[in-house]
Tab-separated table of C-alpha atoms in Angstrom:
chain	number	residue	atom	x	y	z
I	1	MET	CA	-77.258	126.156	-69.985
I	2	PRO	CA	-74.903	123.524	-69.736
I	3	ASP	CA	-75.491	120.103	-70.266
I	4	ILE	CA	-76.605	117.873	-67.535
I	5	PRO	CA	-74.630	114.889	-66.858
I	6	PRO	CA	-75.961	111.819	-67.067
I	7	ASN	CA	-77.096	109.323	-64.222
I	8	PHE	CA	-75.844	106.282	-64.408
I	9	ALA	CA	-77.139	102.381	-63.244
I	10	THR	CA	-74.460	99.661	-62.754
I	11	LEU	CA	-75.320	96.381	-63.701
I	12	PHE	CA	-72.689	93.282	-62.209
I	13	LEU	CA	-72.277	89.916	-64.351
I	14	ALA	CA	-70.553	87.131	-63.870
I	15	THR	CA	-69.694	83.822	-64.873
I	16	GLY	CA	-68.063	80.497	-63.882
I	17	ASN	CA	-67.646	76.693	-64.806
I	18	LEU	CA	-68.917	75.009	-61.934
I	19	LEU	CA	-67.233	72.300	-62.816
I	20	ASN	CA	-69.976	69.250	-62.552
I	21	LEU	CA	-72.363	70.399	-60.188
I	22	ALA	CA	-74.637	67.761	-59.206
I	23	LEU	CA	-76.833	66.634	-56.547
I	24	PRO	CA	-75.173	63.900	-54.227
I	25	ASN	CA	-75.354	60.234	-55.085
I	26	ARG	CA	-76.135	60.773	-58.338
I	27	ILE	CA	-74.019	59.345	-61.544
I	28	PHE	CA	-73.352	61.978	-64.184
I	29	TYR	CA	-70.805	60.280	-65.660
I	30	GLU	CA	-70.297	56.695	-65.893
I	31	ASN	CA	-66.670	56.705	-64.796
I	32	GLN	CA	-66.693	58.803	-62.284
I	33	ASP	CA	-68.196	58.162	-58.949
I	34	GLY	CA	-71.108	60.454	-57.429
I	35	TYR	CA	-70.545	62.852	-54.591
I	36	THR	CA	-70.746	61.567	-50.949
I	37	GLN	CA	-73.220	63.477	-48.734
I	38	GLN	CA	-70.517	65.201	-47.547
I	39	GLU	CA	-68.391	66.076	-50.635
I	40	TYR	CA	-71.743	67.437	-51.760
I	41	GLU	CA	-71.596	69.585	-48.761
I	42	ARG	CA	-68.376	70.643	-49.226
I	43	LYS	CA	-68.911	71.545	-52.446
I	44	ILE	CA	-72.212	73.848	-51.621
I	45	ALA	CA	-70.448	75.758	-49.181
I	46	TRP	CA	-67.517	75.961	-51.478
I	47	THR	CA	-69.886	77.529	-54.489
I	48	GLY	CA	-71.668	79.545	-52.445
I	49	GLU	CA	-68.798	81.086	-51.246
I	50	ARG	CA	-68.094	82.056	-54.200
I	51	PHE	CA	-71.275	83.592	-55.582
I	52	ARG	CA	-71.130	85.656	-52.207
I	53	ALA	CA	-67.898	87.357	-53.284
I	54	LEU	CA	-68.977	88.067	-56.606
I	55	ASN	CA	-72.269	89.676	-55.501
I	56	ALA	CA	-72.958	89.460	-58.613
I	57	ASP	CA	-76.524	90.755	-60.451
I	58	VAL	CA	-77.031	88.511	-62.819
I	59	LEU	CA	-75.305	84.690	-62.772
I	60	ALA	CA	-74.303	82.656	-65.664
I	61	VAL	CA	-73.069	79.795	-64.478
I	62	GLN	CA	-72.015	75.926	-66.706
I	63	GLU	CA	-71.264	72.580	-65.935
I	64	VAL	CA	-74.890	71.936	-63.722
I	65	TRP	CA	-76.350	68.571	-63.954
I	66	ASP	CA	-79.042	69.500	-60.978
I	67	GLU	CA	-80.852	72.665	-61.226
I	68	ALA	CA	-81.523	71.734	-57.448
I	69	ALA	CA	-78.076	71.817	-56.298
I	70	LEU	CA	-77.894	75.417	-57.979
I	71	LYS	CA	-80.164	76.685	-56.092
I	72	ASP	CA	-78.794	75.003	-52.853
I	73	CYS	CA	-75.192	76.899	-53.744
I	74	ILE	CA	-77.785	80.185	-53.666
I	75	ALA	CA	-79.169	80.012	-50.797
I	76	ALA	CA	-75.702	79.161	-48.952
I	77	SER	CA	-74.472	82.216	-50.232
I	78	GLY	CA	-76.901	83.787	-48.281
I	79	LEU	CA	-77.799	86.350	-51.390
I	80	ARG	CA	-81.300	86.387	-53.329
I	81	TYR	CA	-82.466	85.913	-57.000
I	82	ASP	CA	-85.245	85.899	-58.043
I	83	PHE	CA	-84.909	84.390	-60.852
I	84	VAL	CA	-82.857	80.631	-60.845
I	85	ALA	CA	-83.046	78.756	-64.216
I	86	VAL	CA	-81.212	75.904	-65.846
I	87	PRO	CA	-82.953	74.484	-68.770
I	88	GLY	CA	-82.999	70.589	-69.227
I	89	ALA	CA	-81.326	69.973	-66.208
I	90	GLU	CA	-84.731	70.690	-63.758
I	91	ASN	CA	-85.349	68.310	-60.648
I	92	ILE	CA	-89.167	68.807	-60.422
I	93	PRO	CA	-90.460	65.017	-60.941
I	94	PRO	CA	-90.695	63.398	-63.570
I	95	ALA	CA	-87.213	65.490	-64.550
I	96	GLN	CA	-83.940	63.872	-62.475
I	97	GLY	CA	-81.804	66.535	-64.335
I	98	ALA	CA	-79.743	66.735	-67.216
I	99	GLN	CA	-78.954	63.733	-68.800
I	100	GLY	CA	-75.912	62.912	-70.777
I	101	THR	CA	-74.135	66.261	-70.429
I	102	PRO	CA	-74.665	69.264	-68.346
I	103	ARG	CA	-76.190	72.365	-69.244
I	104	VAL	CA	-75.812	75.939	-68.924
I	105	GLY	CA	-77.857	78.132	-66.472
I	106	ILE	CA	-78.714	82.049	-65.305
I	107	ALA	CA	-79.615	83.406	-62.077
I	108	THR	CA	-80.663	86.893	-61.468
I	109	ARG	CA	-82.278	89.805	-59.567
I	110	LEU	CA	-83.543	91.710	-62.198
I	111	HIS	CA	-87.381	91.624	-63.864
I	112	VAL	CA	-86.724	88.719	-66.382
I	113	GLU	CA	-89.138	89.438	-69.621
I	114	ASP	CA	-88.275	86.292	-71.437
I	115	VAL	CA	-85.926	82.922	-71.390
I	116	ARG	CA	-85.202	80.810	-74.602
I	117	SER	CA	-82.851	78.116	-74.713
I	118	PHE	CA	-80.947	77.551	-78.653
I	119	THR	CA	-80.126	73.802	-79.079
I	120	GLU	CA	-80.845	73.236	-83.197
I	121	PHE	CA	-78.193	74.553	-85.902
I	122	GLN	CA	-79.864	77.250	-88.275
I	123	PRO	CA	-80.145	75.921	-91.773
I	124	GLY	CA	-76.954	75.893	-93.737
I	125	PHE	CA	-74.873	75.661	-90.397
I	126	VAL	CA	-74.698	71.988	-89.800
I	127	VAL	CA	-70.584	70.135	-89.772
I	128	ASP	CA	-69.657	66.522	-90.691
I	129	VAL	CA	-67.468	65.763	-87.933
I	130	PRO	CA	-65.474	61.838	-89.372
I	131	GLY	CA	-66.358	59.057	-87.581
I	132	LEU	CA	-69.520	60.839	-85.804
I	133	GLY	CA	-71.337	62.616	-89.262
I	134	PRO	CA	-73.663	65.541	-89.114
I	135	HIS	CA	-73.323	67.834	-86.257
I	136	THR	CA	-76.836	69.718	-86.132
I	137	ARG	CA	-77.083	71.259	-82.771
I	138	PHE	CA	-75.460	72.721	-79.478
I	139	GLU	CA	-74.220	69.819	-77.149
I	140	ARG	CA	-75.048	72.813	-74.282
I	141	PRO	CA	-77.710	74.949	-75.749
I	142	PRO	CA	-76.951	78.299	-74.571
I	143	LEU	CA	-79.588	80.250	-72.534
I	144	LEU	CA	-81.195	83.833	-73.466
I	145	ALA	CA	-82.449	85.961	-70.776
I	146	THR	CA	-84.216	89.166	-71.729
I	147	LEU	CA	-84.145	91.174	-68.503
I	148	ARG	CA	-85.692	94.774	-67.336
I	149	MET	CA	-83.444	97.443	-65.263
I	150	LYS	CA	-84.981	99.679	-62.669
I	151	HIS	CA	-85.472	102.664	-64.932
I	152	GLY	CA	-86.147	100.535	-67.844
I	153	GLN	CA	-83.609	100.180	-69.746
I	154	LEU	CA	-83.984	96.136	-71.493
I	155	VAL	CA	-80.478	94.141	-71.451
I	156	HIS	CA	-79.802	90.488	-73.043
I	157	VAL	CA	-77.967	88.256	-71.440
I	158	MET	CA	-76.601	84.913	-72.535
I	159	SER	CA	-75.022	81.920	-70.833
I	160	VAL	CA	-73.050	79.693	-73.102
I	161	HIS	CA	-70.976	76.604	-72.656
I	162	LEU	CA	-68.927	75.882	-76.101
I	163	LYS	CA	-67.459	72.203	-76.955
I	164	SER	CA	-63.858	71.406	-75.192
I	165	LYS	CA	-60.456	70.537	-76.324
I	166	ARG	CA	-60.881	67.090	-75.460
I	167	PRO	CA	-60.256	65.159	-77.893
I	168	LYS	CA	-63.445	63.034	-78.645
I	169	PHE	CA	-63.019	59.676	-79.464
I	170	LEU	CA	-65.337	57.172	-80.793
I	171	GLN	CA	-67.436	54.978	-78.429
I	172	ASP	CA	-69.871	52.479	-78.559
I	173	ALA	CA	-73.783	52.644	-77.405
I	174	ASN	CA	-72.170	51.442	-74.245
I	175	GLY	CA	-70.004	54.034	-74.151
I	176	ASN	CA	-66.417	51.625	-74.617
I	177	ALA	CA	-63.796	53.020	-77.021
I	178	VAL	CA	-63.879	51.389	-80.053
I	179	GLU	CA	-61.047	53.638	-81.433
I	180	ASP	CA	-57.256	52.698	-80.373
I	181	ARG	CA	-56.552	56.046	-77.726
I	182	ASP	CA	-52.852	55.457	-77.684
I	183	ASP	CA	-53.038	55.708	-81.626
I	184	ARG	CA	-51.143	58.994	-81.938
I	185	LYS	CA	-52.912	59.791	-85.265
I	186	VAL	CA	-55.712	58.315	-83.912
I	187	ALA	CA	-55.640	61.105	-81.318
I	188	VAL	CA	-54.882	63.250	-83.331
I	189	ARG	CA	-57.952	62.881	-85.291
I	190	ALA	CA	-60.446	62.900	-82.289
I	191	SER	CA	-58.757	66.238	-81.412
I	192	LEU	CA	-59.971	67.667	-84.970
I	193	ARG	CA	-63.648	66.139	-84.358
I	194	SER	CA	-63.767	68.674	-81.446
I	195	LEU	CA	-62.138	71.120	-83.365
I	196	LEU	CA	-64.974	70.845	-85.888
I	197	MET	CA	-67.708	70.764	-83.091
I	198	ARG	CA	-66.547	73.665	-81.281
I	199	GLY	CA	-65.815	75.562	-84.157
I	200	ALA	CA	-69.427	75.016	-85.687
I	201	GLU	CA	-70.938	75.673	-82.059
I	202	ALA	CA	-69.150	79.080	-82.572
I	203	ALA	CA	-70.525	79.987	-85.578
I	204	ALA	CA	-74.327	78.566	-85.160
I	205	LEU	CA	-73.998	80.656	-81.818
I	206	ARG	CA	-72.998	83.909	-83.874
I	207	CYS	CA	-76.201	83.387	-85.968
I	208	ILE	CA	-78.078	83.509	-82.936
I	209	VAL	CA	-75.822	87.143	-82.170
I	210	ILE	CA	-76.755	88.734	-85.350
I	211	ASP	CA	-80.037	88.060	-85.145
I	212	LEU	CA	-80.141	89.627	-81.808
I	213	MET	CA	-78.329	92.795	-82.452
I	214	ARG	CA	-78.568	93.389	-86.183
I	215	GLY	CA	-80.475	97.028	-85.596
I	216	SER	CA	-82.148	96.300	-82.468
I	217	GLY	CA	-80.019	98.979	-80.250
I	218	THR	CA	-80.370	96.551	-77.197
I	219	PRO	CA	-77.677	95.771	-75.261
I	220	LEU	CA	-76.370	92.241	-75.003
I	221	VAL	CA	-73.890	90.341	-72.974
I	222	VAL	CA	-72.539	87.135	-73.716
I	223	MET	CA	-70.650	85.408	-70.948
I	224	GLY	CA	-69.548	81.911	-70.561
I	225	ASP	CA	-66.760	79.430	-70.881
I	226	PHE	CA	-65.764	79.768	-74.365
I	227	ASN	CA	-62.873	76.777	-73.911
I	228	ASP	CA	-60.288	79.214	-76.440
I	229	ASN	CA	-58.706	81.711	-75.604
I	230	PRO	CA	-60.510	86.036	-76.461
I	231	HIS	CA	-58.281	86.060	-80.109
I	232	SER	CA	-58.899	82.203	-81.180
I	233	VAL	CA	-60.834	81.739	-84.535
I	234	THR	CA	-63.559	80.109	-82.767
I	235	THR	CA	-64.389	83.037	-80.168
I	236	GLN	CA	-63.975	85.733	-83.260
I	237	LEU	CA	-65.863	83.477	-85.086
I	238	VAL	CA	-69.092	84.664	-82.655
I	239	ALA	CA	-67.390	88.306	-81.848
I	240	ALA	CA	-66.618	88.988	-84.980
I	241	THR	CA	-64.193	91.783	-83.551
I	242	SER	CA	-61.934	92.393	-86.056
I	243	ASP	CA	-64.332	92.877	-88.788
I	244	VAL	CA	-64.634	96.684	-87.100
I	245	ALA	CA	-61.384	97.230	-88.468
I	246	TYR	CA	-62.290	97.961	-92.010
I	247	ASP	CA	-66.053	97.999	-91.890
I	248	LYS	CA	-66.987	100.489	-89.424
I	249	ALA	CA	-70.578	99.389	-89.951
I	250	ALA	CA	-69.780	95.633	-88.559
I	251	ARG	CA	-70.432	97.615	-84.778
I	252	ASP	CA	-74.003	97.141	-85.507
I	253	VAL	CA	-73.456	92.789	-84.846
I	254	ALA	CA	-70.231	92.455	-83.272
I	255	LEU	CA	-68.781	92.293	-80.047
I	256	PHE	CA	-65.939	93.313	-77.608
I	257	ASN	CA	-64.403	91.587	-74.850
I	258	ALA	CA	-64.885	93.279	-71.998
I	259	TYR	CA	-61.497	93.408	-70.058
I	260	GLU	CA	-60.353	95.121	-72.931
I	261	MET	CA	-62.944	97.924	-72.849
I	262	GLN	CA	-62.878	98.663	-69.003
I	263	GLY	CA	-62.406	102.320	-68.239
I	264	GLU	CA	-58.580	104.060	-68.244
I	265	SER	CA	-59.167	104.157	-64.274
I	266	ALA	CA	-59.612	100.553	-64.114
I	267	LEU	CA	-56.628	98.471	-62.551
I	268	LYS	CA	-54.981	95.762	-65.469
I	269	LYS	CA	-53.534	93.148	-63.851
I	270	ASP	CA	-51.454	90.687	-64.947
I	271	VAL	CA	-53.782	87.906	-63.577
I	272	ALA	CA	-56.201	87.740	-66.100
I	273	TYR	CA	-56.839	83.945	-66.962
I	274	SER	CA	-59.600	81.758	-65.684
I	275	HIS	CA	-57.783	78.140	-66.170
I	276	ILE	CA	-54.673	76.508	-65.895
I	277	HIS	CA	-53.928	74.206	-68.425
I	278	GLN	CA	-50.497	71.766	-67.533
I	279	GLY	CA	-49.456	74.968	-65.507
I	280	TYR	CA	-50.533	77.371	-68.146
I	281	PRO	CA	-52.950	80.150	-67.783
I	282	GLU	CA	-55.819	80.775	-70.590
I	283	VAL	CA	-58.822	82.521	-70.811
I	284	LEU	CA	-61.149	80.722	-71.491
I	285	ASP	CA	-63.995	82.367	-69.590
I	286	GLN	CA	-64.879	85.719	-71.294
I	287	ILE	CA	-67.740	88.351	-71.064
I	288	LEU	CA	-68.510	89.664	-74.108
I	289	VAL	CA	-70.519	92.987	-74.908
I	290	SER	CA	-72.189	95.048	-77.686
I	291	GLU	CA	-71.526	98.098	-79.058
I	292	GLU	CA	-73.712	99.933	-76.671
I	293	PHE	CA	-70.731	99.913	-73.790
I	294	MET	CA	-68.403	101.198	-76.626
I	295	PRO	CA	-67.100	104.625	-76.269
I	296	GLY	CA	-67.402	107.077	-78.763
I	297	SER	CA	-69.812	104.817	-80.465
I	298	HIS	CA	-73.116	106.603	-82.129
I	299	HIS	CA	-75.144	103.673	-80.414
I	300	ASN	CA	-73.697	104.223	-76.399
I	301	LEU	CA	-75.263	103.779	-73.716
I	302	GLY	CA	-72.750	102.598	-71.158
I	303	ASP	CA	-69.415	101.494	-70.858
I	304	VAL	CA	-67.440	99.116	-68.781
I	305	ARG	CA	-66.543	100.697	-65.639
I	306	ARG	CA	-64.154	97.034	-64.456
I	307	VAL	CA	-63.136	93.176	-65.282
I	308	ASP	CA	-62.086	91.158	-62.174
I	309	TYR	CA	-60.844	87.772	-62.199
I	310	PHE	CA	-61.264	85.585	-59.145
I	311	ASN	CA	-59.230	83.004	-59.568
I	312	ASP	CA	-57.117	82.691	-56.200
I	313	HIS	CA	-58.365	78.794	-56.457
I	314	LEU	CA	-57.037	77.348	-59.094
I	315	HIS	CA	-53.090	77.361	-57.201
I	316	GLU	CA	-55.091	75.031	-53.925
I	317	GLY	CA	-54.284	72.352	-55.700
I	318	ARG	CA	-57.221	69.800	-57.537
I	319	ASP	CA	-60.041	69.165	-55.476
I	320	ARG	CA	-63.521	68.303	-57.305
I	321	SER	CA	-65.529	70.411	-54.720
I	322	ARG	CA	-64.027	73.812	-56.308
I	323	SER	CA	-64.172	74.664	-59.747
I	324	ASP	CA	-61.143	74.174	-61.908
I	325	HIS	CA	-62.100	77.235	-63.378
I	326	GLY	CA	-61.688	81.018	-62.252
I	327	PHE	CA	-65.157	83.592	-62.097
I	328	VAL	CA	-65.025	86.969	-64.215
I	329	ARG	CA	-66.806	89.459	-63.016
I	330	ALA	CA	-67.609	92.671	-64.993
I	331	LEU	CA	-68.920	96.129	-64.202
I	332	LEU	CA	-71.045	97.926	-66.715
I	333	ARG	CA	-73.171	100.940	-66.187
I	334	LEU	CA	-75.619	102.350	-68.290
I	335	ARG	CA	-77.118	105.774	-68.964
I	336	THR	CA	-80.671	106.431	-67.322
I	337	ASN	CA	-81.081	109.610	-68.720
C-alpha cells in the first residue's frame, strides 16, 4: 500500500519594528515632540497598510509605546486579530502606556493558550556594565505566546527586541549628559556599554530558548529586532546554529535563520535586508525557527516555504510616520497527519 502524502497547514508569521508607535500628544522621549493628531493619523494609516500587505496569522511588533495605538493600526488594516497584547504598554486606566522604553507585542488570529513576559535574567547571567553597574534585566522584556493551530498543533512564538548599538552615554536622574560626548574615547566606552548590555540580553534570551526547547517537541519561532546581523556573536548567542556542525544533538536546542531554511523552490532575491544604516543595508530583523522546520531532522514537523522582506519604504526618505525598519514575513508549513 503506497504511503499517503502528508497534508499541511500553512502559517504566516511576520515581524516589524514600528518606530515609536505612540498615541498623539504624548511625550515618549524628553528630547522628542509627541505626534500631532495629523501625524498620528498618517502613521496609523501607513502602518495599517503594511499590516494588510503582510496579512500574517501571527504578527510580532517592537517599539510600541501604547497598546491602544497598535489596536488602531490593526483597525486601519481591516484585518481581524482576536488577540492583541503589548505587556507594559497598556492604556486602560490607571496604566498610561509604556514608560522609559517602548515594549514588544504580539497580535494573532490563532487560539492563545498562554502568554508570558520575561523580565529578569536567570541567576549567573548578570553582567557588570562600566559606569552603570549590574545589568540584571531586559530593557524590553521578550514576549512568549503559546498558540494552537486549527489542527491542534501547539507553536511557541516569541517577540524580541535586543539592546541597540547606539552608544549608551551616562546621564543624571534628569536625563542630562554627564560625559563629554565629543570625546572619542568616551564614545568608545559608551559603545562598549551597549555591546555588553546586548550580549547579556542575548545570553539571557538563550537561556529561555533552551528551557523552552530541550526535549519538548513543540516548534518555536523567535522573531524581532535583534539589532545585529544573523551571523553576529550576539545573534548566535541566541541561536547557537553553529553548534550543530560538530554536535548533532545540539539541534534539539538550536535555532535556524528562516531565510536560509527556505525550500529550493523559493525565490531568493538579493534584497534581504531590513534596515539601512549610513547607506549600508543590514539584516537586523530576523525570524529564527526550531529544528521542527529543518528538512531531514528526525523531529521534523514541517518546513519553511518562503521568506519575504517588505523594505521598499526604506528608500522613500526619513519620515517618522513610516518605520525605519523593513518588515519580514515567513510562510511555514506544518504537517496535519
